[in-house]
PDB file of C-alpha atoms and ligand atoms in Angstrom:
ATOM      1  CA  MET A 128      -4.691  17.882  -2.419  1.00 96.00           C
ATOM      2  CA  ILE A 129      -5.143  15.659   0.320  1.00 98.00           C
ATOM      3  CA  ILE A 130      -2.952  12.068  -1.358  1.00 98.00           C
ATOM      4  CA  ASP A 131      -5.706   9.148  -1.482  1.00 98.00           C
ATOM      5  CA  GLY A 132      -3.499   6.099  -0.390  1.00 98.00           C
ATOM      6  CA  LYS A 133      -6.265   3.626  -0.026  1.00 98.00           C
ATOM      7  CA  LYS A 134      -7.611   4.199  -3.638  1.00 98.00           C
ATOM      8  CA  THR A 135      -4.217   4.247  -4.970  1.00 98.00           C
ATOM      9  CA  ALA A 136      -3.423   0.845  -3.504  1.00 98.00           C
ATOM     10  CA  ALA A 137      -7.166  -0.721  -5.012  1.00 98.00           C
ATOM     11  CA  GLU A 138      -6.085   0.710  -8.196  1.00 98.00           C
ATOM     12  CA  LEU A 139      -3.015  -0.852  -8.055  1.00 98.00           C
ATOM     13  CA  ARG A 140      -4.571  -4.235  -6.565  1.00 98.00           C
ATOM     14  CA  GLU A 141      -6.604  -4.113  -9.781  1.00 98.00           C
ATOM     15  CA  GLU A 142      -3.653  -4.128 -12.159  1.00 98.00           C
ATOM     16  CA  LEU A 143      -2.222  -6.793 -10.069  1.00 98.00           C
ATOM     17  CA  LYS A 144      -4.804  -8.962 -10.218  1.00 98.00           C
ATOM     18  CA  LYS A 145      -5.074  -8.539 -14.100  1.00 98.00           C
ATOM     19  CA  LYS A 146      -1.503  -9.502 -14.242  1.00 98.00           C
ATOM     20  CA  VAL A 147      -1.301 -12.392 -12.269  1.00 98.00           C
ATOM     21  CA  ALA A 148      -4.459 -13.967 -14.765  1.00 98.00           C
ATOM     22  CA  GLU A 149      -2.297 -13.423 -17.324  1.00 98.00           C
ATOM     23  CA  LEU A 150       0.655 -15.023 -15.761  1.00 98.00           C
ATOM     24  CA  LYS A 151      -1.421 -17.986 -14.840  1.00 97.00           C
ATOM     25  CA  SER A 152      -2.775 -18.102 -18.541  1.00 97.00           C
ATOM     26  CA  THR A 153       1.056 -17.724 -19.703  1.00 97.00           C
ATOM     27  CA  HIS A 154       2.896 -19.731 -17.335  1.00 97.00           C
ATOM     28  CA  ASN A 155      -0.113 -22.372 -15.962  1.00 96.00           C
ATOM     29  CA  ALA A 156       1.657 -20.959 -12.384  1.00 97.00           C
ATOM     30  CA  VAL A 157       0.769 -18.232 -10.286  1.00 97.00           C
ATOM     31  CA  PRO A 158       3.394 -16.353  -7.759  1.00 98.00           C
ATOM     32  CA  GLY A 159       3.351 -17.430  -4.308  1.00 98.00           C
ATOM     33  CA  LEU A 160       3.810 -15.063  -1.284  1.00 98.00           C
ATOM     34  CA  THR A 161       5.080 -16.939   2.256  1.00 98.00           C
ATOM     35  CA  VAL A 162       4.907 -14.513   5.359  1.00 98.00           C
ATOM     36  CA  ILE A 163       6.322 -16.072   8.303  1.00 98.00           C
ATOM     37  CA  LEU A 164       5.132 -14.403  12.047  1.00 98.00           C
ATOM     38  CA  VAL A 165       7.186 -14.909  14.943  1.00 98.00           C
ATOM     39  CA  GLY A 166       5.422 -14.300  18.275  1.00 98.00           C
ATOM     40  CA  GLU A 167       2.778 -12.257  19.091  1.00 96.00           C
ATOM     41  CA  ASP A 168       3.477  -8.578  18.550  1.00 96.00           C
ATOM     42  CA  PRO A 169      -0.093  -7.075  18.080  1.00 94.00           C
ATOM     43  CA  ALA A 170       0.956  -4.545  15.566  1.00 93.00           C
ATOM     44  CA  SER A 171       2.160  -7.769  13.617  1.00 97.00           C
ATOM     45  CA  LYS A 172      -0.477  -9.919  13.804  1.00 97.00           C
ATOM     46  CA  ILE A 173      -2.424  -7.255  12.224  1.00 95.00           C
ATOM     47  CA  TYR A 174      -0.213  -6.104   9.182  1.00 96.00           C
ATOM     48  CA  VAL A 175       0.524 -10.179   8.467  1.00 98.00           C
ATOM     49  CA  LYS A 176      -3.654 -10.500   8.484  1.00 97.00           C
ATOM     50  CA  ASN A 177      -3.853  -8.052   5.916  1.00 97.00           C
ATOM     51  CA  LYS A 178      -1.370  -8.934   3.836  1.00 97.00           C
ATOM     52  CA  GLU A 179      -2.794 -12.918   3.481  1.00 97.00           C
ATOM     53  CA  LYS A 180      -5.732 -10.956   2.607  1.00 97.00           C
ATOM     54  CA  PHE A 181      -5.063  -8.728  -0.041  1.00 98.00           C
ATOM     55  CA  ALA A 182      -2.512 -11.598  -1.327  1.00 98.00           C
ATOM     56  CA  LYS A 183      -5.567 -13.969  -1.624  1.00 98.00           C
ATOM     57  CA  GLU A 184      -7.579 -10.599  -3.809  1.00 97.00           C
ATOM     58  CA  VAL A 185      -5.371 -10.625  -6.247  1.00 98.00           C
ATOM     59  CA  GLY A 186      -5.222 -14.238  -7.053  1.00 98.00           C
ATOM     60  CA  LEU A 187      -1.711 -14.950  -5.085  1.00 98.00           C
ATOM     61  CA  ASN A 188      -0.808 -18.151  -3.662  1.00 98.00           C
ATOM     62  CA  SER A 189      -0.800 -17.075   0.384  1.00 97.00           C
ATOM     63  CA  GLU A 190       0.417 -18.520   3.042  1.00 98.00           C
ATOM     64  CA  VAL A 191       1.472 -17.546   6.193  1.00 98.00           C
ATOM     65  CA  ILE A 192       3.789 -19.438   8.548  1.00 98.00           C
ATOM     66  CA  ARG A 193       3.225 -18.731  12.261  1.00 98.00           C
ATOM     67  CA  TYR A 194       5.536 -19.581  14.957  1.00 98.00           C
ATOM     68  CA  PRO A 195       5.745 -18.663  19.021  1.00 98.00           C
ATOM     69  CA  ALA A 196       7.976 -16.074  20.259  1.00 98.00           C
ATOM     70  CA  ASP A 197      10.383 -18.911  21.639  1.00 98.00           C
ATOM     71  CA  LEU A 198      11.057 -20.503  18.600  1.00 98.00           C
ATOM     72  CA  GLU A 199      14.923 -21.361  17.874  1.00 98.00           C
ATOM     73  CA  GLU A 200      16.237 -19.265  15.540  1.00 98.00           C
ATOM     74  CA  LYS A 201      17.813 -22.541  13.810  1.00 98.00           C
ATOM     75  CA  VAL A 202      14.393 -23.742  13.132  1.00 98.00           C
ATOM     76  CA  LEU A 203      13.507 -20.567  11.132  1.00 98.00           C
ATOM     77  CA  LEU A 204      16.446 -20.595   9.261  1.00 98.00           C
ATOM     78  CA  ASN A 205      16.136 -24.165   8.102  1.00 98.00           C
ATOM     79  CA  LYS A 206      12.437 -23.430   7.288  1.00 98.00           C
ATOM     80  CA  ILE A 207      13.724 -20.030   5.188  1.00 99.00           C
ATOM     81  CA  ASN A 208      16.565 -22.493   3.339  1.00 98.00           C
ATOM     82  CA  GLU A 209      13.359 -24.931   2.519  1.00 98.00           C
ATOM     83  CA  LEU A 210      11.005 -22.454   1.176  1.00 98.00           C
ATOM     84  CA  ASN A 211      13.972 -21.118  -0.980  1.00 98.00           C
ATOM     85  CA  LYS A 212      14.212 -24.137  -2.754  1.00 98.00           C
ATOM     86  CA  ASN A 213      10.542 -24.379  -3.497  1.00 98.00           C
ATOM     87  CA  ASP A 214      10.125 -23.235  -6.875  1.00 97.00           C
ATOM     88  CA  ASN A 215       5.959 -22.815  -5.709  1.00 98.00           C
ATOM     89  CA  VAL A 216       7.179 -19.787  -3.374  1.00 98.00           C
ATOM     90  CA  SER A 217       8.363 -16.568  -5.390  1.00 98.00           C
ATOM     91  CA  GLY A 218       8.441 -14.473  -2.373  1.00 98.00           C
ATOM     92  CA  ILE A 219       9.389 -14.821   1.340  1.00 98.00           C
ATOM     93  CA  LEU A 220       8.819 -12.063   3.792  1.00 98.00           C
ATOM     94  CA  VAL A 221       9.988 -12.673   7.466  1.00 98.00           C
ATOM     95  CA  GLN A 222       7.741 -10.069   9.561  1.00 98.00           C
ATOM     96  CA  LEU A 223       9.841  -7.759  11.725  1.00 97.00           C
ATOM     97  CA  PRO A 224      10.448  -7.011  14.585  1.00 97.00           C
ATOM     98  CA  LEU A 225      11.679 -10.537  15.274  1.00 98.00           C
ATOM     99  CA  PRO A 226      12.092 -11.128  19.192  1.00 98.00           C
ATOM    100  CA  LYS A 227      15.602 -10.302  20.702  1.00 98.00           C
ATOM    101  CA  HIS A 228      17.072 -13.741  20.615  1.00 98.00           C
ATOM    102  CA  ILE A 229      16.621 -14.113  16.811  1.00 98.00           C
ATOM    103  CA  ASP A 230      19.642 -12.472  14.603  1.00 98.00           C
ATOM    104  CA  LYS A 231      17.409 -10.286  12.219  1.00 98.00           C
ATOM    105  CA  ARG A 232      20.886 -10.159   9.655  1.00 98.00           C
ATOM    106  CA  LYS A 233      21.075 -13.531   9.324  1.00 98.00           C
ATOM    107  CA  VAL A 234      17.355 -14.138   9.398  1.00 98.00           C
ATOM    108  CA  ILE A 235      17.654 -11.641   6.111  1.00 98.00           C
ATOM    109  CA  GLU A 236      20.278 -12.976   4.490  1.00 98.00           C
ATOM    110  CA  THR A 237      19.063 -16.476   4.824  1.00 99.00           C
ATOM    111  CA  ILE A 238      16.402 -15.079   2.336  1.00 99.00           C
ATOM    112  CA  ASP A 239      17.436 -16.145  -1.138  1.00 98.00           C
ATOM    113  CA  HIS A 240      17.756 -12.589  -2.643  1.00 98.00           C
ATOM    114  CA  GLY A 241      15.351 -13.784  -5.435  1.00 98.00           C
ATOM    115  CA  LYS A 242      12.908 -14.013  -3.084  1.00 98.00           C
ATOM    116  CA  ASP A 243      13.394 -11.003  -0.978  1.00 98.00           C
ATOM    117  CA  VAL A 244      10.377  -9.326  -1.249  1.00 98.00           C
ATOM    118  CA  ASP A 245      10.906  -6.666   1.328  1.00 98.00           C
ATOM    119  CA  GLY A 246      14.749  -5.891  -0.478  1.00 98.00           C
ATOM    120  CA  PHE A 247      16.748  -5.997   2.268  1.00 98.00           C
ATOM    121  CA  HIS A 248      18.986  -8.375   1.577  1.00 98.00           C
ATOM    122  CA  PRO A 249      22.286  -6.993   0.946  1.00 98.00           C
ATOM    123  CA  MET A 250      22.290  -7.807  -2.367  1.00 98.00           C
ATOM    124  CA  ASN A 251      18.977  -5.774  -3.158  1.00 98.00           C
ATOM    125  CA  VAL A 252      19.979  -3.156  -0.871  1.00 98.00           C
ATOM    126  CA  GLY A 253      23.590  -3.038  -3.141  1.00 98.00           C
ATOM    127  CA  ASN A 254      21.488  -3.326  -6.602  1.00 98.00           C
ATOM    128  CA  LEU A 255      18.782  -0.310  -5.418  1.00 98.00           C
ATOM    129  CA  SER A 256      21.992   1.811  -4.817  1.00 97.00           C
ATOM    130  CA  SER A 257      24.124   1.050  -7.676  1.00 97.00           C
ATOM    131  CA  GLY A 258      20.921   1.606  -9.934  1.00 94.00           C
ATOM    132  CA  TYR A 259      20.581  -2.216 -10.793  1.00 96.00           C
ATOM    133  CA  ASP A 260      17.391  -3.998 -10.999  1.00 95.00           C
ATOM    134  CA  SER A 261      16.035  -5.152  -7.526  1.00 97.00           C
ATOM    135  CA  SER A 262      13.494  -5.455  -5.163  1.00 98.00           C
ATOM    136  CA  ILE A 263      12.687  -2.457  -3.930  1.00 98.00           C
ATOM    137  CA  PRO A 264      11.833  -1.870   0.130  1.00 98.00           C
ATOM    138  CA  CYS A 265       7.496  -1.673  -0.097  1.00 98.00           C
ATOM    139  CA  THR A 266       7.543   1.060   2.005  1.00 98.00           C
ATOM    140  CA  PRO A 267       9.398   3.681   0.073  1.00 98.00           C
ATOM    141  CA  LEU A 268       8.220   2.164  -3.174  1.00 98.00           C
ATOM    142  CA  GLY A 269       4.736   2.789  -2.090  1.00 98.00           C
ATOM    143  CA  CYS A 270       5.831   6.786  -1.186  1.00 98.00           C
ATOM    144  CA  SER A 271       7.450   7.133  -4.450  1.00 98.00           C
ATOM    145  CA  ILE A 272       3.897   6.266  -6.071  1.00 98.00           C
ATOM    146  CA  LEU A 273       2.179   8.470  -4.131  1.00 98.00           C
ATOM    147  CA  LEU A 274       4.421  11.358  -4.986  1.00 98.00           C
ATOM    148  CA  LYS A 275       3.907  10.867  -8.386  1.00 97.00           C
ATOM    149  CA  LYS A 276       0.076  11.340  -7.709  1.00 96.00           C
ATOM    150  CA  ALA A 277       1.024  14.818  -6.700  1.00 97.00           C
ATOM    151  CA  GLU A 278       3.905  15.580  -8.970  1.00 97.00           C
ATOM    152  CA  LYS A 279       4.768  13.798 -12.089  1.00 96.00           C
ATOM    153  CA  ASN A 280       7.873  15.110 -12.629  1.00 97.00           C
ATOM    154  CA  LEU A 281      10.404  15.327  -9.381  1.00 98.00           C
ATOM    155  CA  SER A 282      13.770  16.509 -11.272  1.00 98.00           C
ATOM    156  CA  GLY A 283      15.627  18.922  -9.519  1.00 98.00           C
ATOM    157  CA  LYS A 284      12.887  19.004  -6.302  1.00 98.00           C
ATOM    158  CA  HIS A 285      14.604  18.595  -3.337  1.00 98.00           C
ATOM    159  CA  ALA A 286      13.398  16.333  -0.709  1.00 98.00           C
ATOM    160  CA  VAL A 287      13.725  16.192   2.735  1.00 99.00           C
ATOM    161  CA  ILE A 288      13.432  12.564   4.445  1.00 98.00           C
ATOM    162  CA  ILE A 289      13.245  12.720   8.339  1.00 98.00           C
ATOM    163  CA  GLY A 290      14.371   9.286   9.116  1.00 98.00           C
ATOM    164  CA  ARG A 291      17.472   6.966   8.249  1.00 98.00           C
ATOM    165  CA  SER A 292      16.236   3.420   8.292  1.00 97.00           C
ATOM    166  CA  ASN A 293      16.726   0.888   6.284  1.00 96.00           C
ATOM    167  CA  LEU A 294      13.312   0.398   5.915  1.00 95.00           C
ATOM    168  CA  ASN A 295      12.453   3.383   4.802  1.00 97.00           C
ATOM    169  CA  GLY A 296      14.757   6.432   4.894  1.00 98.00           C
ATOM    170  CA  LYS A 297      17.800   4.863   3.034  1.00 98.00           C
ATOM    171  CA  PRO A 298      16.080   3.120   0.297  1.00 98.00           C
ATOM    172  CA  MET A 299      13.918   6.131  -0.093  1.00 98.00           C
ATOM    173  CA  THR A 300      17.340   8.212  -0.689  1.00 98.00           C
ATOM    174  CA  GLN A 301      17.628   5.712  -3.621  1.00 98.00           C
ATOM    175  CA  LEU A 302      14.513   6.452  -5.651  1.00 98.00           C
ATOM    176  CA  LEU A 303      14.712   9.989  -5.230  1.00 98.00           C
ATOM    177  CA  LEU A 304      17.900  10.247  -6.611  1.00 97.00           C
ATOM    178  CA  LYS A 305      16.509   8.284  -9.540  1.00 96.00           C
ATOM    179  CA  GLU A 306      14.030  10.537 -10.000  1.00 97.00           C
ATOM    180  CA  ASN A 307      16.768  13.536  -9.764  1.00 98.00           C
ATOM    181  CA  CYS A 308      16.055  14.931  -6.607  1.00 98.00           C
ATOM    182  CA  THR A 309      18.373  16.517  -4.565  1.00 98.00           C
ATOM    183  CA  VAL A 310      17.961  14.751  -1.229  1.00 98.00           C
ATOM    184  CA  THR A 311      18.533  15.710   2.653  1.00 98.00           C
ATOM    185  CA  ILE A 312      18.400  13.038   4.987  1.00 98.00           C
ATOM    186  CA  THR A 313      17.800  14.103   8.463  1.00 98.00           C
ATOM    187  CA  HIS A 314      18.118  11.879  11.982  1.00 96.00           C
ATOM    188  CA  SER A 315      18.131  12.683  15.431  1.00 92.00           C
ATOM    189  CA  LYS A 316      20.981  14.008  15.344  1.00 96.00           C
ATOM    190  CA  THR A 317      20.279  16.813  12.875  1.00 98.00           C
ATOM    191  CA  LYS A 318      20.963  19.871  14.349  1.00 98.00           C
ATOM    192  CA  ASP A 319      17.966  22.418  13.183  1.00 98.00           C
ATOM    193  CA  LEU A 320      15.565  19.691  11.927  1.00 98.00           C
ATOM    194  CA  LYS A 321      12.231  22.675  11.496  1.00 98.00           C
ATOM    195  CA  ALA A 322      14.885  24.181   9.325  1.00 98.00           C
ATOM    196  CA  GLU A 323      16.036  21.803   7.134  1.00 98.00           C
ATOM    197  CA  CYS A 324      12.387  20.605   6.501  1.00 98.00           C
ATOM    198  CA  LEU A 325      11.616  24.348   5.436  1.00 98.00           C
ATOM    199  CA  ARG A 326      14.109  23.794   2.461  1.00 98.00           C
ATOM    200  CA  GLY A 327      12.066  20.994   1.447  1.00 98.00           C
ATOM    201  CA  ASP A 328      10.024  20.682  -2.160  1.00 98.00           C
ATOM    202  CA  ILE A 329       9.188  17.234  -0.749  1.00 98.00           C
ATOM    203  CA  ILE A 330       9.048  15.869   3.259  1.00 98.00           C
ATOM    204  CA  ILE A 331       8.944  12.099   3.978  1.00 98.00           C
ATOM    205  CA  ALA A 332       8.410  12.031   7.263  1.00 98.00           C
ATOM    206  CA  ALA A 333       9.506   8.341   8.228  1.00 97.00           C
ATOM    207  CA  VAL A 334      10.563   8.599  11.945  1.00 96.00           C
ATOM    208  CA  GLY A 335       7.932   7.911  14.381  1.00 96.00           C
ATOM    209  CA  ILE A 336       7.172  10.622  16.254  1.00 97.00           C
ATOM    210  CA  PRO A 337       3.483  11.757  16.603  1.00 98.00           C
ATOM    211  CA  LYS A 338       2.329  14.964  15.010  1.00 98.00           C
ATOM    212  CA  LEU A 339       6.103  15.912  14.941  1.00 98.00           C
ATOM    213  CA  VAL A 340       6.145  17.865  11.662  1.00 98.00           C
ATOM    214  CA  LYS A 341       4.375  21.257  12.209  1.00 98.00           C
ATOM    215  CA  GLY A 342       2.438  23.689   9.723  1.00 98.00           C
ATOM    216  CA  ASP A 343       5.718  26.400   9.985  1.00 98.00           C
ATOM    217  CA  TRP A 344       7.998  23.436   9.349  1.00 98.00           C
ATOM    218  CA  VAL A 345       6.658  23.205   5.729  1.00 98.00           C
ATOM    219  CA  LYS A 346       7.594  25.380   2.506  1.00 98.00           C
ATOM    220  CA  LYS A 347       3.797  26.495   1.012  1.00 98.00           C
ATOM    221  CA  GLY A 348       3.249  24.417  -1.784  1.00 98.00           C
ATOM    222  CA  ALA A 349       5.439  21.438  -0.405  1.00 98.00           C
ATOM    223  CA  ILE A 350       4.350  17.916  -0.973  1.00 98.00           C
ATOM    224  CA  VAL A 351       4.120  16.101   2.411  1.00 98.00           C
ATOM    225  CA  ILE A 352       4.310  12.111   2.678  1.00 98.00           C
ATOM    226  CA  ASP A 353       3.741  11.188   6.242  1.00 98.00           C
ATOM    227  CA  VAL A 354       4.963   7.304   6.541  1.00 98.00           C
ATOM    228  CA  GLY A 355       4.465   7.433  10.291  1.00 97.00           C
ATOM    229  CA  ILE A 356       2.066   5.180  11.941  1.00 96.00           C
ATOM    230  CA  ASN A 357       1.755   5.922  15.621  1.00 96.00           C
ATOM    231  CA  LYS A 358      -0.648   4.848  18.378  1.00 93.00           C
ATOM    232  CA  THR A 359      -2.078   7.498  20.779  1.00 94.00           C
ATOM    233  CA  ASP A 360      -4.673   7.949  23.528  1.00 94.00           C
ATOM    234  CA  THR A 361      -6.722   9.574  20.494  1.00 91.00           C
ATOM    235  CA  GLY A 362      -5.954   6.871  18.079  1.00 93.00           C
ATOM    236  CA  ILE A 363      -3.032   6.529  14.996  1.00 95.00           C
ATOM    237  CA  VAL A 364      -1.667   9.424  13.911  1.00 97.00           C
ATOM    238  CA  GLY A 365       1.255   9.996  11.671  1.00 98.00           C
ATOM    239  CA  ASP A 366       4.581  11.902  12.066  1.00 98.00           C
ATOM    240  CA  VAL A 367       2.998  15.047  10.551  1.00 98.00           C
ATOM    241  CA  ASP A 368       0.802  17.314  11.785  1.00 98.00           C
ATOM    242  CA  PHE A 369      -1.913  16.946   9.465  1.00 98.00           C
ATOM    243  CA  ASP A 370      -4.387  19.755  10.261  1.00 98.00           C
ATOM    244  CA  GLN A 371      -1.576  22.294  10.472  1.00 98.00           C
ATOM    245  CA  VAL A 372       0.368  21.299   7.488  1.00 98.00           C
ATOM    246  CA  SER A 373      -2.602  20.377   5.063  1.00 98.00           C
ATOM    247  CA  LYS A 374      -3.220  24.519   5.397  1.00 98.00           C
ATOM    248  CA  VAL A 375       0.599  24.933   3.964  1.00 98.00           C
ATOM    249  CA  ALA A 376       1.459  21.941   1.491  1.00 98.00           C
ATOM    250  CA  LYS A 377       0.470  21.689  -1.725  1.00 98.00           C
ATOM    251  CA  ALA A 378      -0.576  17.744  -1.820  1.00 98.00           C
ATOM    252  CA  ILE A 379      -0.344  15.358   1.559  1.00 98.00           C
ATOM    253  CA  THR A 380      -0.950  11.904   2.630  1.00 98.00           C
ATOM    254  CA  PRO A 381      -3.253  10.935   5.751  1.00 98.00           C
ATOM    255  CA  VAL A 382      -2.955   8.760   8.302  1.00 98.00           C
ATOM    256  CA  PRO A 383      -4.220   5.942   8.240  1.00 96.00           C
ATOM    257  CA  GLY A 384      -5.490   5.512   4.282  1.00 97.00           C
ATOM    258  CA  GLY A 385      -1.988   7.176   3.001  1.00 98.00           C
ATOM    259  CA  VAL A 386       1.142   5.008   2.879  1.00 98.00           C
ATOM    260  CA  GLY A 387      -0.129   2.406   4.838  1.00 97.00           C
ATOM    261  CA  PRO A 388      -1.974   0.788   2.019  1.00 97.00           C
ATOM    262  CA  MET A 389       0.228   1.006  -0.291  1.00 98.00           C
ATOM    263  CA  THR A 390       2.984  -0.903   1.495  1.00 98.00           C
ATOM    264  CA  ILE A 391       0.854  -3.791   1.269  1.00 98.00           C
ATOM    265  CA  ALA A 392      -0.066  -3.179  -2.427  1.00 98.00           C
ATOM    266  CA  CYS A 393       4.042  -2.940  -3.019  1.00 98.00           C
ATOM    267  CA  LEU A 394       4.403  -5.839  -1.282  1.00 98.00           C
ATOM    268  CA  LEU A 395       2.156  -8.023  -4.025  1.00 98.00           C
ATOM    269  CA  ASN A 396       3.753  -6.000  -6.719  1.00 98.00           C
ATOM    270  CA  ASN A 397       7.282  -7.486  -5.737  1.00 98.00           C
ATOM    271  CA  THR A 398       6.137 -10.444  -5.032  1.00 98.00           C
ATOM    272  CA  ILE A 399       4.722 -10.995  -9.060  1.00 98.00           C
ATOM    273  CA  GLU A 400       8.100  -8.805  -9.901  1.00 98.00           C
ATOM    274  CA  CYS A 401      10.036 -11.923  -8.265  1.00 98.00           C
ATOM    275  CA  PHE A 402       8.299 -14.603  -9.731  1.00 98.00           C
ATOM    276  CA  LYS A 403       9.021 -12.778 -13.227  1.00 98.00           C
ATOM    277  CA  ARG A 404      12.738 -12.447 -13.102  1.00 97.00           C
ATOM    278  CA  ALA A 405      12.559 -16.214 -11.328  1.00 97.00           C
ATOM    279  CA  ASN A 406      10.761 -17.460 -14.626  1.00 96.00           C
ATOM    280  CA  SER A 407      12.058 -15.239 -17.833  1.00 89.00           C
TER     281      SER A 407
HETATM  282  N1  GUN B 740       7.488  -4.479   9.936  1.00 68.19           N
HETATM  283  C1  GUN B 740       7.118  -3.255   9.490  1.00 68.19           C
HETATM  284  N2  GUN B 740       7.562  -2.897   8.070  1.00 68.19           N
HETATM  285  C2  GUN B 740       7.923  -4.191   7.381  1.00 68.19           C
HETATM  286  C3  GUN B 740       7.705  -4.239   6.210  1.00 68.19           C
HETATM  287  O1  GUN B 740       7.901  -4.066   5.484  1.00 68.19           O
HETATM  288  N3  GUN B 740       8.667  -5.732   6.105  1.00 68.19           N
HETATM  289  C4  GUN B 740       8.453  -6.584   7.074  1.00 68.19           C
HETATM  290  N4  GUN B 740       9.362  -7.919   7.080  1.00 68.19           N
HETATM  291  N5  GUN B 740       8.630  -6.235   8.558  1.00 68.19           N
HETATM  292  C5  GUN B 740       7.990  -5.275   8.432  1.00 68.19           C
END
């Protein structure tokens, strides 16, 4: 089974469109998403453009603020503080990576945690790990929705995550624990990555190494979610060798068309959730 992220994301956006229309009639307002892009990173420019396009498609108030790469940090922090106070803005996203002279941590912590649609603010990270209501980082949220497409009940499954980033690996762990999975987090210092992967009923590959996960790394019948988006001479490929692994796995996400579209749909979902929390 190939898990179709493009179709699942389109279905989720249709649901979100209805939710936005409902909020418009009950609250006489629609959620607003402001995305800030600093600099000219080509991948970031494409991501931001897509975020804007889909936010508009579901009926959100969407705004993108673009700054040059030499932006002073304090100008960015002042803008975030201004957006924090603006009731028309439900969600704020500062596209990463930021230029080196800007302190990422300071930026994330300046965003009002109630408007933190990325779920990167320490308050949201803490709430998620404590099992309380919080914004959930978009990529792992998208992965967990796709996982559920392949297997409704994840209880007792052994999930192996490759990569320990704050964006994916760590929050993914929390989501899988919530589903009663047994979770192994692996990373660059893991001794025998292949042996760890072979133990997984579920593999989440989020490490940024093209086609790292081979067919003989995967247990027959496992579910494989590929978070990787790697540019190579032959085009965009994931962290999983799709041709090999799709012969062994019960279900697998393709790249492109897997996790990528879900990340944006989950961002729109998080914006609506922030609006609802702020207006409840
Ligand atoms: N850059 C790559 N992925 C992300 C993401 O999920 N959020 C933000 N803010 N920046 C990113």
